[in-house]
Structures are given as C-alpha cells and as structure tokens.
Short mmCIF file of C-alpha atoms in Angstrom, two decimals:
data_model
loop_
_atom_site.label_atom_id
_atom_site.label_comp_id
_atom_site.label_asym_id
_atom_site.label_seq_id
_atom_site.Cartn_x
_atom_site.Cartn_y
_atom_site.Cartn_z
CA MET A 194 17.63 -25.59 -65.79
CA LYS A 195 14.90 -27.51 -65.96
CA LEU A 196 13.27 -29.00 -62.55
CA SER A 197 12.19 -32.56 -62.86
CA ALA A 198 8.25 -33.13 -62.87
CA ARG A 199 8.52 -35.06 -59.31
CA TYR A 200 10.55 -31.70 -57.93
CA ARG A 201 7.89 -29.44 -59.41
CA SER A 202 4.75 -31.79 -57.74
CA LEU A 203 6.56 -31.20 -54.71
CA THR A 204 7.15 -27.54 -55.10
CA LEU A 205 3.32 -27.39 -56.02
CA LEU A 206 2.28 -29.76 -53.18
CA VAL A 207 3.90 -27.59 -50.70
CA ILE A 208 2.62 -24.27 -52.08
CA LEU A 209 -0.80 -25.38 -51.83
CA PHE A 210 -0.75 -27.05 -48.51
CA VAL A 211 0.70 -23.95 -47.09
CA THR A 212 -1.76 -21.46 -48.74
CA GLY A 213 -4.54 -23.50 -47.25
CA ALA A 214 -3.29 -23.51 -43.97
CA ALA A 215 -2.76 -19.76 -44.18
CA ALA A 216 -6.46 -19.51 -44.81
CA ASN A 217 -6.84 -20.87 -41.21
CA ALA A 218 -6.78 -18.35 -38.19
CA GLY A 219 -3.76 -19.86 -36.61
CA GLU A 220 -0.19 -17.92 -36.51
CA MET A 221 2.16 -18.13 -39.25
CA TYR A 222 5.65 -17.33 -39.81
CA PHE A 223 8.49 -16.78 -42.38
CA THR A 224 11.97 -17.28 -41.58
CA PRO A 225 15.12 -16.12 -43.95
CA SER A 226 18.24 -17.60 -43.24
CA VAL A 227 22.01 -17.56 -44.47
CA VAL A 228 23.51 -21.46 -44.40
CA TYR A 229 26.79 -22.82 -43.94
CA THR A 230 26.98 -26.23 -45.76
CA ASP A 231 29.15 -29.09 -44.80
CA ASP A 232 28.67 -31.16 -47.93
CA ASP A 233 29.29 -34.92 -48.31
CA LYS A 234 32.95 -35.47 -49.65
CA HIS A 235 31.30 -37.18 -53.01
CA ARG A 236 30.45 -33.89 -54.01
CA GLN A 237 34.12 -32.81 -54.42
CA VAL A 238 33.50 -28.96 -53.54
CA ASP A 239 34.57 -27.23 -50.44
CA ASP A 240 32.50 -26.52 -47.31
CA MET A 241 31.38 -22.73 -47.22
CA VAL A 242 28.89 -20.13 -46.61
CA GLY A 243 27.11 -19.66 -49.79
CA GLY A 244 23.21 -19.53 -50.25
CA GLY A 245 20.12 -19.11 -48.08
CA GLN A 246 17.00 -20.40 -47.23
CA ILE A 247 13.58 -19.46 -46.46
CA SER A 248 10.89 -21.05 -44.29
CA PHE A 249 7.23 -20.53 -44.41
CA GLY A 250 5.23 -22.11 -41.19
CA TRP A 251 2.17 -22.26 -39.79
CA VAL A 252 1.62 -23.05 -36.06
CA LEU A 253 -0.84 -25.96 -35.35
CA SER A 254 -0.49 -25.92 -31.77
CA GLU A 255 1.38 -24.45 -28.71
CA ARG A 256 4.17 -26.73 -29.56
CA VAL A 257 4.00 -28.49 -33.18
CA SER A 258 4.43 -26.33 -36.36
CA LEU A 259 4.35 -27.19 -39.98
CA GLU A 260 6.46 -25.36 -42.46
CA ALA A 261 7.60 -25.36 -45.91
CA MET A 262 11.25 -24.54 -46.71
CA GLY A 263 13.27 -23.78 -49.98
CA GLY A 264 17.05 -23.28 -50.21
CA TYR A 265 19.75 -22.60 -52.64
CA SER A 266 23.35 -23.14 -52.11
CA TRP A 267 26.11 -22.92 -54.47
CA LEU A 268 29.79 -24.92 -53.58
CA SER A 269 32.85 -23.86 -55.41
CA GLY A 270 35.35 -26.94 -55.90
CA VAL A 271 36.00 -29.30 -58.82
CA ASN A 272 32.48 -29.53 -59.96
CA ASP A 273 31.09 -26.25 -58.90
CA LEU A 274 27.75 -27.37 -57.38
CA LYS A 275 24.26 -25.39 -57.12
CA ILE A 276 21.73 -27.34 -55.16
CA TRP A 277 18.14 -26.15 -54.73
CA ASP A 278 16.33 -28.23 -52.32
CA THR A 279 12.42 -27.97 -51.06
CA SER A 280 10.67 -29.76 -48.32
CA LEU A 281 7.73 -30.04 -46.22
CA ASN A 282 8.69 -30.35 -42.35
CA MET A 283 7.12 -30.69 -38.99
CA LEU A 284 8.75 -28.90 -36.09
CA TYR A 285 8.21 -29.61 -32.22
CA SER A 286 9.35 -27.14 -29.66
CA PHE A 287 10.55 -28.03 -26.12
CA SER A 288 9.63 -25.11 -24.34
CA PRO A 289 7.24 -22.73 -26.07
CA ASP A 290 6.80 -20.16 -23.22
CA THR A 291 10.36 -19.33 -22.60
CA ASN A 292 12.54 -16.94 -24.27
CA VAL A 293 14.99 -19.72 -25.38
CA SER A 294 13.38 -22.54 -26.82
CA PRO A 295 15.00 -25.96 -28.23
CA TYR A 296 13.24 -27.73 -30.96
CA VAL A 297 13.70 -30.71 -33.38
CA ILE A 298 12.68 -30.74 -36.83
CA GLY A 299 12.34 -33.15 -39.77
CA GLY A 300 10.48 -33.95 -43.01
CA LEU A 301 10.66 -34.77 -46.67
CA GLY A 302 11.14 -33.23 -49.73
CA MET A 303 12.83 -32.85 -53.01
CA THR A 304 16.62 -31.72 -54.21
CA ASN A 305 17.77 -30.83 -57.50
CA THR A 306 21.59 -30.76 -58.05
CA ASP A 307 23.58 -29.05 -60.93
CA SER A 308 27.47 -28.64 -61.75
CA LYS A 309 29.49 -28.11 -64.83
CA VAL A 310 30.83 -31.90 -65.20
CA MET A 311 27.33 -33.60 -64.68
CA ASP A 312 23.60 -33.37 -65.91
CA ALA A 313 21.02 -31.74 -63.60
CA GLU A 314 19.78 -34.43 -61.20
CA SER A 315 16.56 -34.28 -58.92
CA SER A 316 16.13 -36.73 -55.73
CA ALA A 317 13.96 -37.51 -53.23
CA LEU A 318 15.49 -35.96 -49.65
CA GLY A 319 15.05 -36.54 -46.11
CA THR A 320 15.82 -34.05 -43.08
CA PHE A 321 16.47 -33.95 -39.74
CA GLY A 322 17.67 -31.46 -37.16
CA PHE A 323 17.60 -29.20 -34.11
CA GLY A 324 17.71 -25.86 -33.28
CA LEU A 325 17.19 -22.85 -30.71
CA MET A 326 14.58 -20.32 -30.95
CA MET A 327 15.60 -17.07 -29.04
CA ARG A 328 12.72 -14.40 -28.84
CA PHE A 329 13.44 -10.84 -28.45
CA GLY A 330 10.82 -10.02 -25.45
CA ASP A 331 7.31 -10.17 -26.34
CA GLY A 332 7.85 -8.84 -29.86
CA PRO A 333 7.22 -10.86 -33.13
CA VAL A 334 10.88 -11.40 -34.40
CA SER A 335 13.07 -14.43 -32.99
CA LEU A 336 16.58 -15.49 -33.79
CA ARG A 337 16.67 -19.00 -35.20
CA LEU A 338 20.16 -21.07 -35.08
CA GLU A 339 19.47 -24.43 -36.54
CA HIS A 340 21.72 -27.44 -37.71
CA ARG A 341 20.21 -30.57 -39.90
CA VAL A 342 21.37 -33.11 -41.93
CA ARG A 343 20.01 -33.46 -45.58
CA SER A 344 20.17 -37.24 -47.39
CA GLU A 345 19.62 -37.77 -50.90
CA PHE A 346 17.57 -40.82 -51.85
CA GLU A 347 17.81 -41.21 -55.55
CA ASN A 348 20.87 -39.44 -57.11
CA THR A 349 23.33 -41.37 -58.77
CA ILE A 350 25.77 -40.70 -56.05
CA THR A 351 23.68 -40.66 -52.84
CA ASN A 352 24.96 -37.51 -50.31
CA ASP A 353 24.54 -36.47 -46.94
CA ASP A 354 25.04 -32.68 -46.52
CA ARG A 355 25.17 -31.08 -43.18
CA ILE A 356 23.59 -27.39 -43.09
CA THR A 357 23.77 -24.72 -40.40
CA SER A 358 21.66 -22.14 -40.67
CA LEU A 359 21.15 -18.52 -38.83
CA GLY A 360 17.98 -16.56 -39.62
CA LEU A 361 15.49 -14.02 -38.19
CA GLN A 362 11.93 -15.52 -37.55
CA TYR A 363 8.90 -13.01 -37.97
CA SER A 364 5.55 -13.98 -36.49
CA PHE A 365 2.16 -12.66 -37.71
CA GLY A 366 -1.43 -13.44 -37.80
CA GLY A 367 -2.85 -15.49 -35.24
CA GLU A 368 -5.84 -14.99 -32.44
CA PRO A 369 -4.68 -12.35 -30.07
CA ALA A 370 -4.40 -13.94 -26.49
CA PRO A 371 -7.72 -13.51 -24.47
CA ALA A 372 -7.68 -10.68 -21.96
CA LEU A 373 -7.14 -11.30 -18.89
CA PRO A 374 -10.18 -10.96 -16.52
CA PRO A 375 -9.94 -7.59 -14.40
CA VAL A 376 -7.94 -8.04 -11.14
CA GLU A 377 -10.16 -6.77 -8.18
CA GLN A 378 -7.93 -4.39 -6.52
CA ASP A 379 -8.78 -4.93 -2.76
CA GLY A 380 -8.16 -1.49 -1.42
CA ASP A 381 -9.13 0.39 1.86
CA GLU A 382 -11.52 2.74 0.57
CA ASP A 383 -12.36 4.65 4.13
CA GLY A 384 -8.66 4.10 5.38
CA ASP A 385 -9.66 2.29 8.64
CA GLY A 386 -7.04 -0.37 8.26
CA VAL A 387 -9.59 -3.19 7.19
CA LEU A 388 -9.17 -4.27 3.28
CA ASP A 389 -12.70 -3.63 1.52
CA SER A 390 -13.12 -7.22 0.72
CA ARG A 391 -13.38 -8.03 4.62
CA ASP A 392 -15.03 -4.49 5.42
CA THR A 393 -18.83 -4.96 6.52
CA CYS A 394 -18.76 -1.28 7.85
CA PRO A 395 -17.56 0.93 4.84
CA GLY A 396 -17.62 4.47 5.31
CA THR A 397 -16.06 4.50 8.87
CA PRO A 398 -15.07 8.06 9.96
CA ALA A 399 -11.41 8.98 10.22
CA GLY A 400 -10.04 8.34 13.12
CA GLN A 401 -12.54 5.75 14.36
CA ALA A 402 -11.05 2.64 15.94
CA VAL A 403 -12.33 -0.44 14.31
CA ASP A 404 -12.71 -4.02 15.00
CA GLU A 405 -11.63 -6.69 12.45
CA TYR A 406 -14.59 -6.35 10.27
CA GLY A 407 -13.93 -2.72 9.82
CA CYS A 408 -16.89 -1.75 12.44
CA ALA A 409 -16.42 0.93 15.09
CA GLN A 410 -14.93 -0.29 18.11
CA ARG A 411 -17.56 1.18 21.01
CA PHE A 412 -15.68 1.87 24.37
CA ASP A 413 -16.64 4.02 27.11
CA SER A 414 -13.58 5.02 29.08
CA ASP A 415 -15.27 6.74 31.82
CA GLY A 416 -17.91 4.54 32.40
CA ASP A 417 -20.58 6.85 32.13
CA GLY A 418 -22.60 4.79 29.75
CA VAL A 419 -21.98 7.21 26.66
CA PHE A 420 -19.63 5.46 24.06
CA ASP A 421 -16.11 7.42 23.33
CA ASP A 422 -16.91 8.30 20.10
CA GLN A 423 -19.85 10.40 21.41
CA ASP A 424 -18.66 11.37 24.72
CA GLN A 425 -18.03 15.08 24.69
CA CYS A 426 -16.79 15.30 28.35
CA PRO A 427 -14.55 12.08 28.74
CA ASN A 428 -13.32 11.42 31.89
CA THR A 429 -16.54 11.82 33.91
CA VAL A 430 -15.94 10.70 37.70
CA PRO A 431 -17.36 7.60 38.83
CA ASP A 432 -21.42 7.37 39.32
CA ALA A 433 -21.98 10.94 38.11
CA ARG A 434 -25.15 11.52 36.12
CA VAL A 435 -24.45 12.30 32.51
CA ASP A 436 -26.70 13.87 29.83
CA ALA A 437 -26.79 12.15 26.01
CA ARG A 438 -23.24 14.11 25.56
CA GLY A 439 -21.50 12.19 28.23
CA CYS A 440 -21.41 15.49 30.40
CA GLU A 441 -22.51 15.71 33.83
CA LEU A 442 -25.71 17.19 34.60
CA ASP A 443 -26.25 20.40 36.45
CA SER A 444 -29.91 20.05 37.70
CA ASP A 445 -30.34 23.48 39.14
CA ASN A 446 -28.39 25.09 36.14
CA ASP A 447 -25.99 27.09 38.43
CA SER A 448 -22.92 26.13 36.34
CA VAL A 449 -21.93 23.76 39.14
CA VAL A 450 -22.14 20.17 38.38
CA ASP A 451 -24.09 17.76 40.56
CA HIS A 452 -21.17 15.75 42.08
CA LYS A 453 -19.62 19.17 43.25
CA ASP A 454 -22.83 20.85 44.14
CA LYS A 455 -23.21 21.21 47.67
CA CYS A 456 -26.31 23.15 47.65
CA PRO A 457 -28.97 21.60 45.14
CA ASP A 458 -31.75 23.54 43.82
CA THR A 459 -30.36 26.88 44.34
CA ARG A 460 -32.70 29.64 42.98
CA ALA A 461 -32.36 30.92 39.41
CA GLY A 462 -30.03 33.35 38.73
CA ALA A 463 -28.21 33.41 41.91
CA ARG A 464 -24.39 33.82 42.19
CA VAL A 465 -22.70 30.61 43.57
CA ASP A 466 -19.57 29.80 44.74
CA VAL A 467 -17.45 26.68 43.68
CA SER A 468 -19.48 24.57 46.14
CA GLY A 469 -22.79 25.51 44.00
CA CYS A 470 -23.78 27.81 47.21
CA GLU A 471 -25.46 30.95 46.71
CA ILE A 472 -22.75 34.00 47.43
CA LYS A 473 -23.84 36.04 49.87
CA GLU A 474 -20.77 37.56 51.78
CA VAL A 475 -17.49 34.89 51.96
CA ILE A 476 -16.53 32.18 49.44
CA ARG A 477 -14.65 29.73 51.53
CA LEU A 478 -12.09 27.36 49.91
CA PRO A 479 -12.06 24.27 51.82
CA GLY A 480 -8.79 22.53 51.19
CA VAL A 481 -7.04 25.49 50.45
CA ASN A 482 -4.58 25.69 53.43
CA PHE A 483 -0.99 26.36 53.57
CA GLU A 484 2.17 25.13 55.51
CA SER A 485 3.02 26.47 58.68
CA ASN A 486 4.79 30.31 58.49
CA SER A 487 4.91 29.85 54.85
CA ASP A 488 2.85 30.96 51.91
CA ARG A 489 3.03 27.55 49.79
CA LEU A 490 0.07 25.64 49.29
CA LEU A 491 -0.57 22.14 50.96
CA PRO A 492 -1.45 19.34 48.37
CA GLY A 493 -4.80 18.99 47.14
CA ALA A 494 -5.36 22.96 46.99
CA GLU A 495 -5.02 23.36 43.42
CA GLN A 496 -7.95 21.38 42.22
CA VAL A 497 -10.25 23.61 44.68
CA LEU A 498 -8.74 27.03 43.01
CA ALA A 499 -8.93 25.57 39.71
CA ASP A 500 -13.00 25.10 40.47
CA ALA A 501 -12.73 28.76 41.99
CA ALA A 502 -11.08 29.99 38.72
CA ALA A 503 -14.06 28.44 36.84
CA THR A 504 -16.58 30.31 39.01
CA LEU A 505 -14.91 33.61 38.57
CA ARG A 506 -14.60 32.92 34.93
CA MET A 507 -18.47 32.47 34.49
CA ASN A 508 -19.07 35.69 36.95
CA GLN A 509 -16.83 38.41 35.22
CA ASP A 510 -18.63 41.27 37.01
CA LEU A 511 -17.42 40.30 40.28
CA ILE A 512 -15.09 42.31 42.00
CA ILE A 513 -13.13 39.74 44.52
CA GLU A 514 -10.75 40.65 47.46
CA VAL A 515 -8.31 37.61 48.04
CA ALA A 516 -8.61 37.52 51.86
CA GLY A 517 -5.44 35.80 53.85
CA HIS A 518 -5.40 34.63 56.97
CA THR A 519 -3.13 32.91 59.46
CA ASP A 520 -3.48 30.96 62.86
CA SER A 521 -1.69 32.64 65.80
CA ASP A 522 1.93 31.39 65.86
CA GLY A 523 4.39 34.20 65.48
CA SER A 524 4.03 37.84 66.05
CA ALA A 525 0.99 39.65 64.77
CA ALA A 526 3.31 41.86 62.53
CA PHE A 527 4.66 38.44 60.80
CA ASN A 528 1.13 37.19 60.49
CA ALA A 529 -0.05 40.07 59.05
CA GLY A 530 2.61 39.94 56.25
CA LEU A 531 2.35 36.20 55.98
CA SER A 532 -1.24 36.49 55.21
CA GLU A 533 -1.01 38.85 52.39
CA ARG A 534 1.79 36.69 51.22
CA ARG A 535 -0.60 34.07 50.97
CA ALA A 536 -3.56 36.24 49.31
CA ILE A 537 -0.95 36.84 46.66
CA THR A 538 -0.37 33.34 45.84
CA VAL A 539 -3.74 32.84 45.25
CA ARG A 540 -4.58 35.63 43.42
CA ASP A 541 -1.96 34.71 41.30
CA TYR A 542 -2.81 31.31 40.61
CA LEU A 543 -6.11 32.79 39.96
CA ILE A 544 -4.98 34.84 37.25
CA ASN A 545 -2.89 32.13 35.71
CA ARG A 546 -6.07 30.18 35.23
CA GLY A 547 -7.53 33.09 33.18
CA VAL A 548 -9.50 35.28 35.78
CA TYR A 549 -9.07 38.79 34.92
CA LYS A 550 -6.60 40.48 37.04
CA GLY A 551 -8.47 43.63 37.36
CA ASN A 552 -11.59 41.96 39.23
CA LEU A 553 -9.06 40.57 42.11
CA THR A 554 -7.46 42.54 45.16
CA VAL A 555 -5.61 41.24 47.81
CA LYS A 556 -5.61 41.81 51.61
CA GLY A 557 -3.92 39.99 54.53
CA TYR A 558 -5.80 39.87 57.95
CA GLY A 559 -3.15 38.05 59.59
CA GLU A 560 -4.48 36.26 62.76
CA GLU A 561 -7.67 38.71 63.67
CA ALA A 562 -10.17 36.24 61.96
CA PRO A 563 -9.96 32.73 62.99
CA ILE A 564 -12.55 30.25 62.25
CA ALA A 565 -11.38 27.14 64.10
CA ASP A 566 -9.71 27.09 67.63
CA ASN A 567 -5.85 27.92 67.57
CA ALA A 568 -5.34 25.80 70.65
CA THR A 569 -5.35 22.74 68.35
CA ARG A 570 -3.29 21.40 65.80
CA GLU A 571 -6.41 21.01 63.60
CA GLY A 572 -7.71 24.49 64.25
CA LYS A 573 -4.37 26.11 63.27
CA ALA A 574 -4.53 24.28 60.09
CA ARG A 575 -7.97 25.39 59.15
CA ASN A 576 -7.05 29.14 60.21
CA ARG A 577 -3.98 29.19 57.70
CA ARG A 578 -6.81 29.78 54.65
CA VAL A 579 -7.54 32.34 51.87
CA GLU A 580 -11.33 33.13 51.32
CA LEU A 581 -12.68 35.17 48.61
CA ARG A 582 -15.16 37.85 49.54
#
C-alpha cells in the first residue's frame, strides 16, 4: 500500500521536528500503547482492541509537551479496515508535580485507510482528548491512560473514531534537577542545651549551668566571693575570709580555720585542740553535754565532736583518754558508772568519724572533778561533760 504524498510529507515533517527537538537539552519520552477503537458507524466494522500506537515527545516546559504519535489499527467487519494515522500533538498537564496528573491533548495529522472493498484513502485529521499520567514513585516510568477523538476531514465519508489507549511512558534525558543547597544542621556540639547557632560561648565544660546564650551562669551560693564552678569549699560560713579556691583561711596554719580558731597566732608546730588552742593537758569540748542521769548527748554536741574527730585525725600519734564526768546528783557509785558510759558514747562517736580506735582509752571520773558549782542548774549542766586528755 502506498501512502499519499500529503501523508508522507506530514510523516517527514513530524520526524524532522522531533529530531530537531531531541537535539535540545529538554527531557524526552516515548510511550508504546495498546488501543481500543470505538469506530465510526459508517465504517461498518466492529469495535475492538486491535493495534497499537507509539508516541515520542519532548517536554517544552513543566506543563507543556510536544509529541509525535503514530498508530495502527485493524478492525474486522464488512470492510476489514486497516488504519494508519500520524499526528503532531500538544499536551498540557494540570498537576505535573503529583503522582497522578490529568492532562489534555490535541493536534493535527494524517490518516490512511485501507479496506478490502475500497481503495486506500488518505485524509487530514484532527484529534483531541484527555488522559491521566500515573507515575511510579520518582522513577522514569509512568502508566498512561488516554481517551481521544480522531476526526477525518477529507475522506469520501468523514469518520469520527473514539480511541482509548493504555501504555507505559518512559522518560529520559533532560537536565538533572539542581542540587539543593546543603542544609545546615543546627546541633549542640558542647552539649549545654543551647543550639550552636545561638551559642556565643562554645566549648562549655560538661555539667556547667549556662544562660540562654550558652555562656556559663556564675553563681556564688555561699556568698564567699568565689563562683560555684571554681569553689572547692562550698557552704562557707557567712563573712568568713577565703582564699582563691573558696576555702576558709587558716592564718596561723594550725589546721583550724579562722572562724573556729579561738587562739590565733598559734606557734608553729604546736598541737591544738578543736578551738585552735595549743594542747597542754586537757581538751575541753564546750557544748558536749548530756541529759541529767543519762549518757544521751544534748543537741549541738555532734558538731563539736565532729570538729574534735577532725583534729584527732590530723594528729594520729596522740594517745587520748576520753574522760567522763557527772554532776553531784545521785550516789558516787552511780555517777562513776554514768561518767564512764558518757565517755564510751563520745569514744564510739569519734571512732565512727574515722579516729583510730587504738588511740582512745575511756575512764569515768564521776563527780570528782567539777568545773562549775553543782549548787546551780547551769553549773550542773557544765559538769555533765566529757574531756579529752
């Protein structure tokens, strides 16, 4: 079968146009499809699936494509038709950025019809239709479903065929999408809870409290003039003088800090008691008193004994007698036993605070050595005591 001159000319035009388009850098695609033809009733053939078409296109813009299409159909019936058609079409996509995109298509072309009862005829055609493009993820393959009307203009009998096609479209070429600029990750490199973009003090030490800008918060909880992050002796007593470490001064170096030192300027090397006074014979423990007729310590005694234990730990070569005393209430025999129990109470406390047990002995003196008048309540309270000798 020979194609008409007009049919051959249009075919050549389409090939040249698409070849020229392909020379450009735009994305291209081709789509092989199977077709179902609902033919014009004048053709006297059956509607059927028979034949196919292939489209070759070039993407002009995000929504617009130009494509050349060629198709072939055979239809059984009275005439047993064979139809070739070629067209140049424009396609407009409504939502090119989605996975399912509707579109419309329209164009002009040529058709050639051959049957067993009529000579071959060529005719100009117009085509218009709509379809759906369904993409498979980000890959180059899409499913294409389309329905269009093909109208002949110049045959002996003009025909309007309705063609439904289903095919796979494969895209290729085109410029790759520009790489996105790197997204800066806003982290927290020093782990202080302030993002790096706002952190004006990077490299904060672990555990350091910081303000909203990532800079160290400087607190002085004990009010000694040394910030907490540098204070090696927290909870300094109010108004105490401290060194650069935040530790209270010991001006005479007797190991008793100044606010507890009742004997400043102790001579170098002298052994001192918990009050910073040189040890001569007896270390009195002011504040270590007991309930009447009991070895139970009165409130306030534990802090004095804690200081005494600290002193004894610093002077581990001292052998200490823990001497217990009572007031004059009760019998002498009772008071002797009570004073010893009081001494044992103090000894056990010192041992529990780290004083070596072998350096401590215990003796109860009863009421024999008062330091105050037993005729008064205050005097009796002072006589209920323990001393270190």
